[in-house]
PDB file of C-alpha atoms in Angstrom:
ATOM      1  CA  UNK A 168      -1.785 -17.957  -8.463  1.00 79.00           C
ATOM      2  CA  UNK A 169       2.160 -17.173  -6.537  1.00 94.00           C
ATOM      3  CA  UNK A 170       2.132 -13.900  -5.350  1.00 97.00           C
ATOM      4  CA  UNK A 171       6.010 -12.729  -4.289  1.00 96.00           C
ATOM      5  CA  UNK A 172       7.314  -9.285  -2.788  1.00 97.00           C
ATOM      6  CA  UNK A 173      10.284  -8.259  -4.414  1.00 98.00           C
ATOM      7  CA  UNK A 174      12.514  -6.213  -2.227  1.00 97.00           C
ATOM      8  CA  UNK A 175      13.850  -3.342  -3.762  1.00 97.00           C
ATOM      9  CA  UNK A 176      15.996  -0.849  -2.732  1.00 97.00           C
ATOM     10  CA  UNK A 177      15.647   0.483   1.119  1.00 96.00           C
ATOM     11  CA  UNK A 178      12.368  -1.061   1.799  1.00 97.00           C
ATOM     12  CA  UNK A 179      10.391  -1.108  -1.089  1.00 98.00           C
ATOM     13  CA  UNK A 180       8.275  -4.396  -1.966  1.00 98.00           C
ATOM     14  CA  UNK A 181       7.913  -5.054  -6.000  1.00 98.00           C
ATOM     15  CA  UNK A 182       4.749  -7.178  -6.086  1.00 98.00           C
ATOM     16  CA  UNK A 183       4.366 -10.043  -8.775  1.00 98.00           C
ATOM     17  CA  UNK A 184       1.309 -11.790  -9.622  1.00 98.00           C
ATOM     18  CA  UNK A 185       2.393 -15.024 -11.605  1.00 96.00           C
ATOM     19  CA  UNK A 186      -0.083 -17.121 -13.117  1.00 93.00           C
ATOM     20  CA  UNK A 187      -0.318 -21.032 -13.477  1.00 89.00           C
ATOM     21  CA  UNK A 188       1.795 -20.605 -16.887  1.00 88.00           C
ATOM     22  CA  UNK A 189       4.630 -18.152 -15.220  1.00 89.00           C
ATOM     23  CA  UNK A 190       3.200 -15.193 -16.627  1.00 90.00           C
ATOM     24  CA  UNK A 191       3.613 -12.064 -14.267  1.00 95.00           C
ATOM     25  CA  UNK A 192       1.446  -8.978 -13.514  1.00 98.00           C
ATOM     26  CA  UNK A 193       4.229  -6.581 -11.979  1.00 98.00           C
ATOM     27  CA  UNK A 194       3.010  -3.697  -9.586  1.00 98.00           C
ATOM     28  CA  UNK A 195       5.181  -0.220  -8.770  1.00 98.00           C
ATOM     29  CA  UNK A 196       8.498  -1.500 -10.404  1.00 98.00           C
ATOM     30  CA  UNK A 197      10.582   1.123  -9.220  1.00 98.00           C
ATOM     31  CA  UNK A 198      13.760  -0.382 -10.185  1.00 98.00           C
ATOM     32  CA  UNK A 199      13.652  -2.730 -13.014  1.00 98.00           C
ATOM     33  CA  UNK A 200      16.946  -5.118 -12.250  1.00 98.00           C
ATOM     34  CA  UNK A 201      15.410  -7.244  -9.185  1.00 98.00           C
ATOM     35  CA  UNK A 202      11.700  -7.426 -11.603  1.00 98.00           C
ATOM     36  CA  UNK A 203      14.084  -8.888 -14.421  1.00 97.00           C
ATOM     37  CA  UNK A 204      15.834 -11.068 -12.335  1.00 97.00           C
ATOM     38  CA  UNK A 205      12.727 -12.598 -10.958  1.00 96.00           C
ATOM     39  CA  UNK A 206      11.151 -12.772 -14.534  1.00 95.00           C
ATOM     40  CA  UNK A 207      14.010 -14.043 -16.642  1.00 94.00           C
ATOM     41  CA  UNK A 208      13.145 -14.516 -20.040  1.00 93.00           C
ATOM     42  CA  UNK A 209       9.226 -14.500 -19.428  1.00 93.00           C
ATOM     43  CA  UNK A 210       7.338 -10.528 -20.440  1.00 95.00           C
ATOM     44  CA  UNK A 211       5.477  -9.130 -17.901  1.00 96.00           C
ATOM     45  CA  UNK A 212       1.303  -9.636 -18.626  1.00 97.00           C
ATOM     46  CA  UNK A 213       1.076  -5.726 -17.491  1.00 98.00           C
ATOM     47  CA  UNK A 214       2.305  -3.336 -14.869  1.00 98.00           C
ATOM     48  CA  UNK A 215       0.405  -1.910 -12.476  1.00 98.00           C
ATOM     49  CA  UNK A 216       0.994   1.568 -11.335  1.00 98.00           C
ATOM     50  CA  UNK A 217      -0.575   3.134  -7.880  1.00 98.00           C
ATOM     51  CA  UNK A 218       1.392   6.775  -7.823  1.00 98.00           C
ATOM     52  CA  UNK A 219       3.868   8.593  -9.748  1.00 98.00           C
ATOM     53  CA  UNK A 220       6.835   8.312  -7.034  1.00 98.00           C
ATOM     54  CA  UNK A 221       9.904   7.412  -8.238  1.00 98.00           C
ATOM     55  CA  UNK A 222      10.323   4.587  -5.826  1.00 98.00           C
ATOM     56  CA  UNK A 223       6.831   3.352  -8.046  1.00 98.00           C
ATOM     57  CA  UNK A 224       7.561   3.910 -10.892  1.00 98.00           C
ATOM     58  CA  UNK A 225      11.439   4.514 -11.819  1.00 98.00           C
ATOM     59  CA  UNK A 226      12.172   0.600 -13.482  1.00 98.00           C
ATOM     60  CA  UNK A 227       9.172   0.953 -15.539  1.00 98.00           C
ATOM     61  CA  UNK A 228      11.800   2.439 -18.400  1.00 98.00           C
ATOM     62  CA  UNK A 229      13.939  -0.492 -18.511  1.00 98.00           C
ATOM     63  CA  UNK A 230      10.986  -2.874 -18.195  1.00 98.00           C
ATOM     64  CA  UNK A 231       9.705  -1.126 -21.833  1.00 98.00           C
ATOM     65  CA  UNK A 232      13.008  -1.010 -23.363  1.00 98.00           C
ATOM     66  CA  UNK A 233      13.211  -5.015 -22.362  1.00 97.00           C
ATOM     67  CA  UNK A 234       9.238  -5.861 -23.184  1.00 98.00           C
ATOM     68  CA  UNK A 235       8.170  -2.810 -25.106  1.00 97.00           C
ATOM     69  CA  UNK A 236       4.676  -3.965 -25.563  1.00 97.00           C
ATOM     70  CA  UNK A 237       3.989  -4.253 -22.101  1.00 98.00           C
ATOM     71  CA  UNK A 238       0.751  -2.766 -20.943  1.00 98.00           C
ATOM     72  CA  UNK A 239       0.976  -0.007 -18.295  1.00 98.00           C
ATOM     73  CA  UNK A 240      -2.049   0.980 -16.630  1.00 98.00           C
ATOM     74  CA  UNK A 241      -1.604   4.064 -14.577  1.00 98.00           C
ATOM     75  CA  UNK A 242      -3.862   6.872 -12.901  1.00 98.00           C
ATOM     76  CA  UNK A 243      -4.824  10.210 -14.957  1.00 98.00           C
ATOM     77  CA  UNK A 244      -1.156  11.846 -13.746  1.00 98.00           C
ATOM     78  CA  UNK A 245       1.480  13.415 -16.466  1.00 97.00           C
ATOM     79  CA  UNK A 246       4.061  12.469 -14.064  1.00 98.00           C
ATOM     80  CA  UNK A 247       3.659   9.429 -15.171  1.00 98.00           C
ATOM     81  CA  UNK A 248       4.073   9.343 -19.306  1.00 96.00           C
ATOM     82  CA  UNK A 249       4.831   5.622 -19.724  1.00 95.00           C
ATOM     83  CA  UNK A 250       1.066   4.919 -19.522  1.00 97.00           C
ATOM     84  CA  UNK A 251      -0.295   3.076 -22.337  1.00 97.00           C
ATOM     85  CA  UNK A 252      -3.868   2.976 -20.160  1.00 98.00           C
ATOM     86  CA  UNK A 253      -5.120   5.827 -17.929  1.00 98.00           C
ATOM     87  CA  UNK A 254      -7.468   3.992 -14.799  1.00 98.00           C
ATOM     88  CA  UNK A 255      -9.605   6.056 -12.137  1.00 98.00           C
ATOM     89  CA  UNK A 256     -11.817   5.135  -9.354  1.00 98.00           C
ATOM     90  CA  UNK A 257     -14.817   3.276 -10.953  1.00 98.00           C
ATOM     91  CA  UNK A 258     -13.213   1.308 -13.633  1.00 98.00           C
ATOM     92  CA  UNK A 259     -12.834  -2.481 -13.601  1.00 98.00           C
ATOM     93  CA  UNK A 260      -9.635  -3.909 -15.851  1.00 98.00           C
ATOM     94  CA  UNK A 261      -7.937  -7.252 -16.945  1.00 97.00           C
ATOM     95  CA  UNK A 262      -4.957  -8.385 -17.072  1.00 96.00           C
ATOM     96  CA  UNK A 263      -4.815 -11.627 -18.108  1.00 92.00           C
ATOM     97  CA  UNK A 264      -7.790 -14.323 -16.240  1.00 92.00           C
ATOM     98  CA  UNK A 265      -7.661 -11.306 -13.459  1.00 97.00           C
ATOM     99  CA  UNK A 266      -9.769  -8.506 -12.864  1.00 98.00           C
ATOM    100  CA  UNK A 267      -9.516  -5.724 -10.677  1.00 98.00           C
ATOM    101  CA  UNK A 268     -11.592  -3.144  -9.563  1.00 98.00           C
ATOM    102  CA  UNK A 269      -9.657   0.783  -9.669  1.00 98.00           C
ATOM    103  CA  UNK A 270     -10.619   2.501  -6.096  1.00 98.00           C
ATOM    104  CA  UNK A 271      -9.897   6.583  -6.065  1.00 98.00           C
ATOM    105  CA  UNK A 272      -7.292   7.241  -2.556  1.00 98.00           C
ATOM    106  CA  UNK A 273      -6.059  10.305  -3.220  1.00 98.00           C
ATOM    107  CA  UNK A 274      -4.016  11.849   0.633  1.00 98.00           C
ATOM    108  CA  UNK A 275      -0.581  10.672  -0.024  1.00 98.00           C
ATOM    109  CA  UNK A 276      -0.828  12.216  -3.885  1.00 98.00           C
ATOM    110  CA  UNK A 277      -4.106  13.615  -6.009  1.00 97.00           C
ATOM    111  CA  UNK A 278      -3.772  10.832  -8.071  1.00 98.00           C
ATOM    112  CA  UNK A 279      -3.147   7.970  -6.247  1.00 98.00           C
ATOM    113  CA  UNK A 280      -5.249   4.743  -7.139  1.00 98.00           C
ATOM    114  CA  UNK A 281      -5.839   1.653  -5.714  1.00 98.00           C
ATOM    115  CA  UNK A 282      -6.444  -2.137  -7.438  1.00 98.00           C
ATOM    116  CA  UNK A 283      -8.838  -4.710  -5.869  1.00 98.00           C
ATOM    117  CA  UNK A 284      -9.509  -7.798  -6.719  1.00 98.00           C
ATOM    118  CA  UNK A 285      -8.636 -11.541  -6.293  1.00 98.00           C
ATOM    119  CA  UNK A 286      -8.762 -11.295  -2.908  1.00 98.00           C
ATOM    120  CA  UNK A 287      -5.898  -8.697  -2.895  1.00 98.00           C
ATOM    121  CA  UNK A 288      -5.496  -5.174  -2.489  1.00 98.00           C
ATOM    122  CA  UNK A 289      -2.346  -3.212  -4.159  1.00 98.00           C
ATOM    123  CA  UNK A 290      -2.740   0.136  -2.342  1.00 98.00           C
ATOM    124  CA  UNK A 291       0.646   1.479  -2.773  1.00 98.00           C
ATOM    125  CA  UNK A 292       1.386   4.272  -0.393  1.00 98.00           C
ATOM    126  CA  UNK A 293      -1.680   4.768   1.073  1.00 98.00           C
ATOM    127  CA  UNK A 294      -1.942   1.605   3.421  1.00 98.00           C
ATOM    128  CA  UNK A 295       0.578   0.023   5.263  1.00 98.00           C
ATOM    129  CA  UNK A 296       0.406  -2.633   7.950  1.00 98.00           C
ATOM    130  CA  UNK A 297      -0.249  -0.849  11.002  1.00 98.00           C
ATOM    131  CA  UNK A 298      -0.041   2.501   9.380  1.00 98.00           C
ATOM    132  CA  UNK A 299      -0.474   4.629   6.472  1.00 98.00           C
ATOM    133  CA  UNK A 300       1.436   6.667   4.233  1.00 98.00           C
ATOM    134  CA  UNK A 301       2.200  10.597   4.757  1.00 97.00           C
ATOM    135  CA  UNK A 302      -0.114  13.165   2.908  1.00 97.00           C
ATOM    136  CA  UNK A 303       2.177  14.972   0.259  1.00 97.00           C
ATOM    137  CA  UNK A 304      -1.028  16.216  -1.678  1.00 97.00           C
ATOM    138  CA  UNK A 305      -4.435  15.587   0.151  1.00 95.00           C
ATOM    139  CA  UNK A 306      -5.694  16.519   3.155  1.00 96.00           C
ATOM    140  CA  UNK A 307      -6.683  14.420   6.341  1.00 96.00           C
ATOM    141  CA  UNK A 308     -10.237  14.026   5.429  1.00 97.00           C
ATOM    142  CA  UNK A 309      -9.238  12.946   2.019  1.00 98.00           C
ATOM    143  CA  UNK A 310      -6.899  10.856   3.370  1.00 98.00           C
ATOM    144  CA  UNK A 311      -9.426   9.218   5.907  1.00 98.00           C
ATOM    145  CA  UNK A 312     -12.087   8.805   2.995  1.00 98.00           C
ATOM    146  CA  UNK A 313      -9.429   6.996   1.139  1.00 98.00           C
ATOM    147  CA  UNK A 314      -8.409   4.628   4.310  1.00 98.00           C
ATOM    148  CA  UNK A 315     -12.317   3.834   4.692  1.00 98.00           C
ATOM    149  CA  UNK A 316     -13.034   3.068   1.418  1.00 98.00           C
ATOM    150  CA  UNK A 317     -10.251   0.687   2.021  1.00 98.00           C
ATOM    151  CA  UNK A 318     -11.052  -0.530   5.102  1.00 98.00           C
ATOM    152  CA  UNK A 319     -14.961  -1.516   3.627  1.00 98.00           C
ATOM    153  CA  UNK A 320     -13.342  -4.192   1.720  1.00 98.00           C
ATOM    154  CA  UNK A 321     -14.043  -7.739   2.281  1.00 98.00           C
ATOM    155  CA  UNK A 322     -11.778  -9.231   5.741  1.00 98.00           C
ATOM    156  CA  UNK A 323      -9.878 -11.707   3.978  1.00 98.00           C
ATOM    157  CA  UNK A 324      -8.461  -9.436   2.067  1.00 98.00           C
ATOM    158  CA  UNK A 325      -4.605  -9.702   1.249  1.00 98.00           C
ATOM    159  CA  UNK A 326      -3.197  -6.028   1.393  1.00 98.00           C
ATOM    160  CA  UNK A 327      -0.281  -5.511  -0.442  1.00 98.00           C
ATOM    161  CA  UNK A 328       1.469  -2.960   0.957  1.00 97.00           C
ATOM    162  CA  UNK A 329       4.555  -1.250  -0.970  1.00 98.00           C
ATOM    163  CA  UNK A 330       6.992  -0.555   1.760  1.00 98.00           C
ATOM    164  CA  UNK A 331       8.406  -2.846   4.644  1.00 98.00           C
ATOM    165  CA  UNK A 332       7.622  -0.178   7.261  1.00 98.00           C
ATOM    166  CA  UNK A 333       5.545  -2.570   9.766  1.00 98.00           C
ATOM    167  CA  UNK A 334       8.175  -2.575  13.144  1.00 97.00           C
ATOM    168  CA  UNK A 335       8.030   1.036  13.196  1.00 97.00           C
ATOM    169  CA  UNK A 336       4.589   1.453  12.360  1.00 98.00           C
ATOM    170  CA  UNK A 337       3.655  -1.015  15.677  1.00 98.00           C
ATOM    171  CA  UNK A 338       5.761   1.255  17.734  1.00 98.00           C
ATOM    172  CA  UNK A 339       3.361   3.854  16.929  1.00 98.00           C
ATOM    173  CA  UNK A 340       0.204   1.845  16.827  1.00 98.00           C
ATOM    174  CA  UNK A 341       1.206   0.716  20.527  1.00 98.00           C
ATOM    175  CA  UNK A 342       1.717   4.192  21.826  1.00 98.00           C
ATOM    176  CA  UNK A 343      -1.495   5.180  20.125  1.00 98.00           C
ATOM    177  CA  UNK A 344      -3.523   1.817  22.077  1.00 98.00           C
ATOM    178  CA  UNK A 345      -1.438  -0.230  24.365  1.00 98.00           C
ATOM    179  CA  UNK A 346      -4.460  -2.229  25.669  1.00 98.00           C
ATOM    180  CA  UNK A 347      -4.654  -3.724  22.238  1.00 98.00           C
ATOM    181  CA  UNK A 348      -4.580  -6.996  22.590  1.00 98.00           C
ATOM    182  CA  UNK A 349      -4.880  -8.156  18.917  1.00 98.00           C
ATOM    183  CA  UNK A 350      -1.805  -5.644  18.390  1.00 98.00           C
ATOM    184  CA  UNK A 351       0.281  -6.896  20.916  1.00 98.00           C
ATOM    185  CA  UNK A 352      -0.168  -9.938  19.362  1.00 98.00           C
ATOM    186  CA  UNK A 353       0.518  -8.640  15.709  1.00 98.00           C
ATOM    187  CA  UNK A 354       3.672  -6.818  17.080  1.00 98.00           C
ATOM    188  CA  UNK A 355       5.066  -9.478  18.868  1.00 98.00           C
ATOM    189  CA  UNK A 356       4.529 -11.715  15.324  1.00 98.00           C
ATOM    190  CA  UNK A 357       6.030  -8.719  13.014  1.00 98.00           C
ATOM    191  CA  UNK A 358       9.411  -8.495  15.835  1.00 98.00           C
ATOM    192  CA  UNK A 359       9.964 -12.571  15.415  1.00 98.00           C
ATOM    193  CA  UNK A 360       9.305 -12.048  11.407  1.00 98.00           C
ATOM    194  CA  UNK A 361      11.803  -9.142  10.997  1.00 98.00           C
ATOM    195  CA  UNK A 362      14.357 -10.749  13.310  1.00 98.00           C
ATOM    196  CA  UNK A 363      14.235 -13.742  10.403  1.00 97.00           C
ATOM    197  CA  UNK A 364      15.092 -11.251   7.770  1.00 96.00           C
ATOM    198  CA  UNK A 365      11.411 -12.571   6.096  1.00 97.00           C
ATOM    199  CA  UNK A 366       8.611  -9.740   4.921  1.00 97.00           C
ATOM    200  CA  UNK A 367       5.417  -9.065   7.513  1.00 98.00           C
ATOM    201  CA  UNK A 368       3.141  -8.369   4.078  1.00 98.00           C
ATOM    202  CA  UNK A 369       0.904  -9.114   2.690  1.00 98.00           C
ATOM    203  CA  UNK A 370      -1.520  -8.600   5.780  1.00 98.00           C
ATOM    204  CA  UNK A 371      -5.349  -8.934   5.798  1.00 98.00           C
ATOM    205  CA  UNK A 372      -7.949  -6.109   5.934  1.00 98.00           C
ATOM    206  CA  UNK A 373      -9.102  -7.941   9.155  1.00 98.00           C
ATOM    207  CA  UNK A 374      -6.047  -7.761  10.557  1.00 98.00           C
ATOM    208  CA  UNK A 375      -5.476  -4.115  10.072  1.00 98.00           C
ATOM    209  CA  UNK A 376      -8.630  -3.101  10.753  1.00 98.00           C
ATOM    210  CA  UNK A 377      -8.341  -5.118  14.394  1.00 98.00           C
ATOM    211  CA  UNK A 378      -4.444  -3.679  14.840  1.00 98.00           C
ATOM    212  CA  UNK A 379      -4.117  -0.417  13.001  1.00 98.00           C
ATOM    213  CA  UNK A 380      -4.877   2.732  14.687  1.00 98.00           C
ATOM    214  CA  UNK A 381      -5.283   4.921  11.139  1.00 98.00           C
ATOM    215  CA  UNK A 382      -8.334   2.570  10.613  1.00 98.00           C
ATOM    216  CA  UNK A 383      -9.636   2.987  14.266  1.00 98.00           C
ATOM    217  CA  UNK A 384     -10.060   6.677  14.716  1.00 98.00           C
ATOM    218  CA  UNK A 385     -13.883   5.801  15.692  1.00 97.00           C
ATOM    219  CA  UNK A 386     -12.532   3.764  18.522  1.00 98.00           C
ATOM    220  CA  UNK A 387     -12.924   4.991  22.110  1.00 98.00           C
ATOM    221  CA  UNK A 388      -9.393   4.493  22.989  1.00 98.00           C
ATOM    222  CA  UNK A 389      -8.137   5.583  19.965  1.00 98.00           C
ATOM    223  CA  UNK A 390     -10.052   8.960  19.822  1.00 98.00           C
ATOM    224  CA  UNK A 391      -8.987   9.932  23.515  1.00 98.00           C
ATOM    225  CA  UNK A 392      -5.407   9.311  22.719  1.00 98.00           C
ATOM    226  CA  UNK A 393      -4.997  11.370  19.942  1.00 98.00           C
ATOM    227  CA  UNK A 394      -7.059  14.055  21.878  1.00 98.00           C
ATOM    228  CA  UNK A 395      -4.870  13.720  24.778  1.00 97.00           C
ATOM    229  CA  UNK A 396      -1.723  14.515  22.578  1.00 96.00           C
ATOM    230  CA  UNK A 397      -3.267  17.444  20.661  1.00 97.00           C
ATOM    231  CA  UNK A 398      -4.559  19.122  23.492  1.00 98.00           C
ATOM    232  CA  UNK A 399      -7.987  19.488  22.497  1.00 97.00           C
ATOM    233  CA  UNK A 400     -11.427  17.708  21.999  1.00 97.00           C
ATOM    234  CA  UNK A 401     -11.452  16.981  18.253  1.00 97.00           C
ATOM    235  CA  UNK A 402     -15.390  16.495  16.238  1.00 93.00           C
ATOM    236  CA  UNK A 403     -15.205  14.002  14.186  1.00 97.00           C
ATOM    237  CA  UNK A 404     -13.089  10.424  12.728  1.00 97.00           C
ATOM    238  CA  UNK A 405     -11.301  12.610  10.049  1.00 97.00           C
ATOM    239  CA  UNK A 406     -10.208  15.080  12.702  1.00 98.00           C
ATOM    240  CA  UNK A 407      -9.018  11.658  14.716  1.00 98.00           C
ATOM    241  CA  UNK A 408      -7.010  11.045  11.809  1.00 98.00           C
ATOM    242  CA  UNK A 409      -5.784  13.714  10.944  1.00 98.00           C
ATOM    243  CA  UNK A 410      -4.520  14.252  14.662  1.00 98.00           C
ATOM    244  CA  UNK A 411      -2.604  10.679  14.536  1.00 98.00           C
ATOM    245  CA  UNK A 412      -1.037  11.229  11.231  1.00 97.00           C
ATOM    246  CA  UNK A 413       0.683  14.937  12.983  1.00 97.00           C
ATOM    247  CA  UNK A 414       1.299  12.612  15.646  1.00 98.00           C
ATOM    248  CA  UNK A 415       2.601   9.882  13.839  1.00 97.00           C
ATOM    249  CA  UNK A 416       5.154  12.635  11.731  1.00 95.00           C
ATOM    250  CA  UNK A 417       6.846  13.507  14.740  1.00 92.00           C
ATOM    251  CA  UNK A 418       7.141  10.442  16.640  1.00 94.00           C
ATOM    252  CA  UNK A 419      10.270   8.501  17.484  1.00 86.00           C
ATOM    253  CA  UNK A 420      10.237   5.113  18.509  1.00 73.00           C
TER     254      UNK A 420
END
């Protein structure tokens, strides 16, 4: 199993799933030249689709008129009308020898689905290394349901975020909990990465959960921080949250 992030435009990762024989699962292609280039001559097994964002799902055109019996599984959305297989939370699918289990996230859209399995975790917009995307549609406690269902997932898990937004997001994290040792560590790893020009994904569930202050909000430190720049006591982990994301909207490194 070769799993590769495809850069695409600004910051977006492509991710590809090749199998022992070549054969690619492709997840939020939203340009299709870079997903060709890395394919070749060899059709896409499926595509994967987490959102209905353009930067998701704007190649997936090309991809059909190239391979036009490629599977697309998608979430119930009609923003999304190339979908030859609507997924929601609950549901288990194949793709080839694979199988992955659909998880419900809805915060950054309604719709927005997640797939586990393998030991990885394609979660689109709703995780990112030391962070986590911006609520267009959902609301902080949907959003921190979404990040704990997440965050229940085995350790070891490979997280696959789809934007390279990790230096900015430690900035953040380390105003949010500067005595964090693990993150210093993890931000001092994602500066000497980024400085190489090479990708700080996939991370780990462990790490995130050790590092990332969007999957902390029951921590002491965490909680008093957020408190201290809102101004007020706040009652519970999804009020945390939803206190760091405002926060996090507004800040500048």
């Amino acid at each position: 199993m070769d799993l590769r992030a495809v850069p695409a435009f600004d910051d977006n990762y492509i991710w590809l799933l090749r199998d022992a024989e070549g054969r690619a699962l492709v997840v939020d292609p939203g340009e299709a030249a870079p997903v060709l280039a890395a394919l070749g001559d060899v059709p896409p097994l499926a595509i994967l689709l987490t959102h209905h964002h353009g930067d998701h799902v704007g190649g997936v055109a090309d991809l059909l008129a190239r391979w036009p019996a490629t599977p697309v599984l998608a979430p119930h959305d009609d923003r999304i009308p190339q979908a030859s297989q609507r997924v929601a939370g609950g549901d288990r699918v194949s793709v080839g020898d694979w199988h992955f289990d659909v998880l419900a996230v809805p915060g950054h859209t309604r719709s927005h689905v997640a797939y586990h399995g393998e030991g990885l975790l394609f979660c689109g917009d709703t995780l990112f290394s030391l962070g986590c995307g911006r609520m267009f549609e959902g609301t902080p406690p949907q959003m921190h349901a979404s990040l704990a269902r997440l965050a229940a997932l085995p350790g070891n898990t490979r997280v696959c975020c789809a934007h390279e937004y990790t230096l900015g997001n430690a900035a953040f994290a380390l105003a949010v909990e500067p005595g964090n040792t693990a993150l210093q560590a993890r931000a001092e790893t994602v500066r000497a990465l980024r400085a190489k020009g090479q990708p700080t994904l996939p991370t780990t569930l462990a790490e995130e959960c050790a590092c990332n202050p969007f999957l902390r909000c029951n921590v002491p430190a965490v909680r008093a921080a957020a408190e201290g720049h809102a101004g007020q006591p706040l009652d519970d982990a999804a009020a945390v949250f939803g206190a760091l994301r405002a926060w996090k909207d507004g800040f500048r490194a």
